[in-house]
Amino acid sequence: METHIITITYHDCAAWYGLSETDVREFVDLGLLQPAPDVPNALQEEPLHVARLARLHHDLGLNKDSLGVILAMRQRLEQMQQELHQQRARVHQLEVFLRGSGPLLDVNFR
């Protein structure tokens, strides 16, 4: 999956995602959003991540302190899903190999 990173000012981010500038600054302070290295008062972030963070905070009413835990759990779940996909592909290749109908291929998805 391709990742798109944008640079957006705190003000524009707040307006676009329905946050306050204070929320955006607190998310940066908590390490939930990454500041742009060369642009003051701006983020350098994946738009889907910002949207997800705003949705968790506003729509689900989660407080800022719990957002880091939720996002870490989500990242771990995605990692586990990727590992499961890789293991299933390896099992399938092993089954094909044991039946003698094809070569064993390298399936490193990382």
PDB file of C-alpha atoms in Angstrom:
ATOM      1  CA  MET A   1       0.000   0.000   0.000  1.00  0.00           C
ATOM      2  CA  GLU A   2       1.399   3.365  -1.012  1.00  0.00           C
ATOM      3  CA  THR A   3       1.663   6.070   1.633  1.00  0.00           C
ATOM      4  CA  HIS A   4       1.124   9.735   0.814  1.00  0.00           C
ATOM      5  CA  ILE A   5       2.663  12.344   3.093  1.00  0.00           C
ATOM      6  CA  ILE A   6       1.524  15.953   3.027  1.00  0.00           C
ATOM      7  CA  THR A   7       2.724  19.128   4.681  1.00  0.00           C
ATOM      8  CA  ILE A   8      -0.143  21.131   6.157  1.00  0.00           C
ATOM      9  CA  THR A   9      -0.227  24.084   8.556  1.00  0.00           C
ATOM     10  CA  TYR A  10      -1.767  23.633  11.990  1.00  0.00           C
ATOM     11  CA  HIS A  11      -4.459  26.142  11.005  1.00  0.00           C
ATOM     12  CA  ASP A  12      -5.366  24.336   7.762  1.00  0.00           C
ATOM     13  CA  CYS A  13      -5.248  20.956   9.485  1.00  0.00           C
ATOM     14  CA  ALA A  14      -7.613  22.192  12.190  1.00  0.00           C
ATOM     15  CA  ALA A  15     -10.026  23.613   9.615  1.00  0.00           C
ATOM     16  CA  TRP A  16      -9.890  20.618   7.274  1.00  0.00           C
ATOM     17  CA  TYR A  17     -10.261  17.912   9.924  1.00  0.00           C
ATOM     18  CA  GLY A  18     -12.607  19.673  12.342  1.00  0.00           C
ATOM     19  CA  LEU A  19     -10.061  20.119  15.091  1.00  0.00           C
ATOM     20  CA  SER A  20      -8.900  23.149  16.982  1.00  0.00           C
ATOM     21  CA  GLU A  21      -5.347  24.395  16.576  1.00  0.00           C
ATOM     22  CA  THR A  22      -4.900  23.585  20.269  1.00  0.00           C
ATOM     23  CA  ASP A  23      -5.888  19.959  19.535  1.00  0.00           C
ATOM     24  CA  VAL A  24      -3.363  19.792  16.713  1.00  0.00           C
ATOM     25  CA  ARG A  25      -0.587  21.221  18.913  1.00  0.00           C
ATOM     26  CA  GLU A  26      -1.449  18.791  21.730  1.00  0.00           C
ATOM     27  CA  PHE A  27      -1.396  15.861  19.283  1.00  0.00           C
ATOM     28  CA  VAL A  28       2.087  16.976  18.205  1.00  0.00           C
ATOM     29  CA  ASP A  29       3.195  17.320  21.840  1.00  0.00           C
ATOM     30  CA  LEU A  30       1.898  13.808  22.573  1.00  0.00           C
ATOM     31  CA  GLY A  31       3.768  12.417  19.545  1.00  0.00           C
ATOM     32  CA  LEU A  32       0.556  11.489  17.737  1.00  0.00           C
ATOM     33  CA  LEU A  33       1.303  13.825  14.813  1.00  0.00           C
ATOM     34  CA  GLN A  34       4.675  14.705  13.314  1.00  0.00           C
ATOM     35  CA  PRO A  35       5.716  18.340  12.895  1.00  0.00           C
ATOM     36  CA  ALA A  36       7.166  19.370   9.557  1.00  0.00           C
ATOM     37  CA  PRO A  37      10.932  19.662  10.009  1.00  0.00           C
ATOM     38  CA  ASP A  38      11.425  22.778   7.858  1.00  0.00           C
ATOM     39  CA  VAL A  39       8.069  24.546   8.139  1.00  0.00           C
ATOM     40  CA  PRO A  40       7.059  26.222  11.401  1.00  0.00           C
ATOM     41  CA  ASN A  41       3.550  25.513  12.723  1.00  0.00           C
ATOM     42  CA  ALA A  42       2.997  22.749  10.193  1.00  0.00           C
ATOM     43  CA  LEU A  43       2.641  18.987  10.111  1.00  0.00           C
ATOM     44  CA  GLN A  44       4.208  16.463   7.799  1.00  0.00           C
ATOM     45  CA  GLU A  45       1.792  13.595   8.010  1.00  0.00           C
ATOM     46  CA  GLU A  46      -0.302  11.019   6.183  1.00  0.00           C
ATOM     47  CA  PRO A  47      -3.807  12.452   5.567  1.00  0.00           C
ATOM     48  CA  LEU A  48      -5.508   9.169   6.513  1.00  0.00           C
ATOM     49  CA  HIS A  49      -3.700   9.167   9.851  1.00  0.00           C
ATOM     50  CA  VAL A  50      -4.846  12.704  10.640  1.00  0.00           C
ATOM     51  CA  ALA A  51      -8.417  11.855   9.637  1.00  0.00           C
ATOM     52  CA  ARG A  52      -8.355   8.704  11.775  1.00  0.00           C
ATOM     53  CA  LEU A  53      -7.014  10.632  14.754  1.00  0.00           C
ATOM     54  CA  ALA A  54      -9.695  13.321  14.402  1.00  0.00           C
ATOM     55  CA  ARG A  55     -12.420  10.683  14.056  1.00  0.00           C
ATOM     56  CA  LEU A  56     -11.268   8.793  17.146  1.00  0.00           C
ATOM     57  CA  HIS A  57     -11.127  12.009  19.139  1.00  0.00           C
ATOM     58  CA  HIS A  58     -14.395  13.586  17.995  1.00  0.00           C
ATOM     59  CA  ASP A  59     -16.724  10.862  16.751  1.00  0.00           C
ATOM     60  CA  LEU A  60     -15.843   8.291  19.396  1.00  0.00           C
ATOM     61  CA  GLY A  61     -15.121  10.810  22.132  1.00  0.00           C
ATOM     62  CA  LEU A  62     -11.765   9.301  23.084  1.00  0.00           C
ATOM     63  CA  ASN A  63      -9.523  11.521  25.168  1.00  0.00           C
ATOM     64  CA  LYS A  64      -6.110  12.501  23.895  1.00  0.00           C
ATOM     65  CA  ASP A  65      -4.231  10.305  26.343  1.00  0.00           C
ATOM     66  CA  SER A  66      -5.948   7.131  25.129  1.00  0.00           C
ATOM     67  CA  LEU A  67      -5.414   7.860  21.435  1.00  0.00           C
ATOM     68  CA  GLY A  68      -1.781   6.731  21.519  1.00  0.00           C
ATOM     69  CA  VAL A  69      -2.796   3.371  22.969  1.00  0.00           C
ATOM     70  CA  ILE A  70      -5.537   2.891  20.365  1.00  0.00           C
ATOM     71  CA  LEU A  71      -3.238   3.825  17.479  1.00  0.00           C
ATOM     72  CA  ALA A  72      -0.494   1.509  18.775  1.00  0.00           C
ATOM     73  CA  MET A  73      -3.002  -1.348  19.021  1.00  0.00           C
ATOM     74  CA  ARG A  74      -4.188  -0.633  15.479  1.00  0.00           C
ATOM     75  CA  GLN A  75      -0.608  -0.632  14.169  1.00  0.00           C
ATOM     76  CA  ARG A  76       0.089  -3.938  15.927  1.00  0.00           C
ATOM     77  CA  LEU A  77      -3.106  -5.440  14.489  1.00  0.00           C
ATOM     78  CA  GLU A  78      -2.081  -4.397  10.975  1.00  0.00           C
ATOM     79  CA  GLN A  79       1.355  -5.930  11.531  1.00  0.00           C
ATOM     80  CA  MET A  80      -0.209  -9.183  12.741  1.00  0.00           C
ATOM     81  CA  GLN A  81      -2.543  -9.251   9.732  1.00  0.00           C
ATOM     82  CA  GLN A  82       0.435  -8.840   7.412  1.00  0.00           C
ATOM     83  CA  GLU A  83       2.280 -11.643   9.204  1.00  0.00           C
ATOM     84  CA  LEU A  84      -0.800 -13.873   8.954  1.00  0.00           C
ATOM     85  CA  HIS A  85      -1.061 -13.160   5.231  1.00  0.00           C
ATOM     86  CA  GLN A  86       2.614 -14.066   4.811  1.00  0.00           C
ATOM     87  CA  GLN A  87       2.223 -17.297   6.790  1.00  0.00           C
ATOM     88  CA  ARG A  88      -0.833 -18.309   4.756  1.00  0.00           C
ATOM     89  CA  ALA A  89       1.139 -17.736   1.552  1.00  0.00           C
ATOM     90  CA  ARG A  90       3.978 -19.873   2.905  1.00  0.00           C
ATOM     91  CA  VAL A  91       1.563 -22.660   3.887  1.00  0.00           C
ATOM     92  CA  HIS A  92       0.017 -22.576   0.426  1.00  0.00           C
ATOM     93  CA  GLN A  93       3.454 -22.779  -1.204  1.00  0.00           C
ATOM     94  CA  LEU A  94       4.425 -25.671   1.041  1.00  0.00           C
ATOM     95  CA  GLU A  95       1.224 -27.527   0.149  1.00  0.00           C
ATOM     96  CA  VAL A  96       1.906 -26.998  -3.558  1.00  0.00           C
ATOM     97  CA  PHE A  97       5.502 -28.128  -3.131  1.00  0.00           C
ATOM     98  CA  LEU A  98       4.541 -31.253  -1.164  1.00  0.00           C
ATOM     99  CA  ARG A  99       2.070 -32.228  -3.874  1.00  0.00           C
ATOM    100  CA  GLY A 100       4.949 -31.978  -6.321  1.00  0.00           C
ATOM    101  CA  SER A 101       3.214 -29.521  -8.604  1.00  0.00           C
ATOM    102  CA  GLY A 102       5.539 -26.555  -8.431  1.00  0.00           C
ATOM    103  CA  PRO A 103       8.678 -24.968  -7.062  1.00  0.00           C
ATOM    104  CA  LEU A 104       8.960 -23.447  -3.608  1.00  0.00           C
ATOM    105  CA  LEU A 105       9.079 -19.670  -4.067  1.00  0.00           C
ATOM    106  CA  ASP A 106      10.437 -16.995  -1.745  1.00  0.00           C
ATOM    107  CA  VAL A 107       7.483 -15.026  -0.313  1.00  0.00           C
ATOM    108  CA  ASN A 108       8.984 -12.253   1.721  1.00  0.00           C
ATOM    109  CA  PHE A 109       6.307  -9.530   1.813  1.00  0.00           C
ATOM    110  CA  ARG A 110       8.193  -7.111   4.050  1.00  0.00           C
TER     111      ARG A 110
END
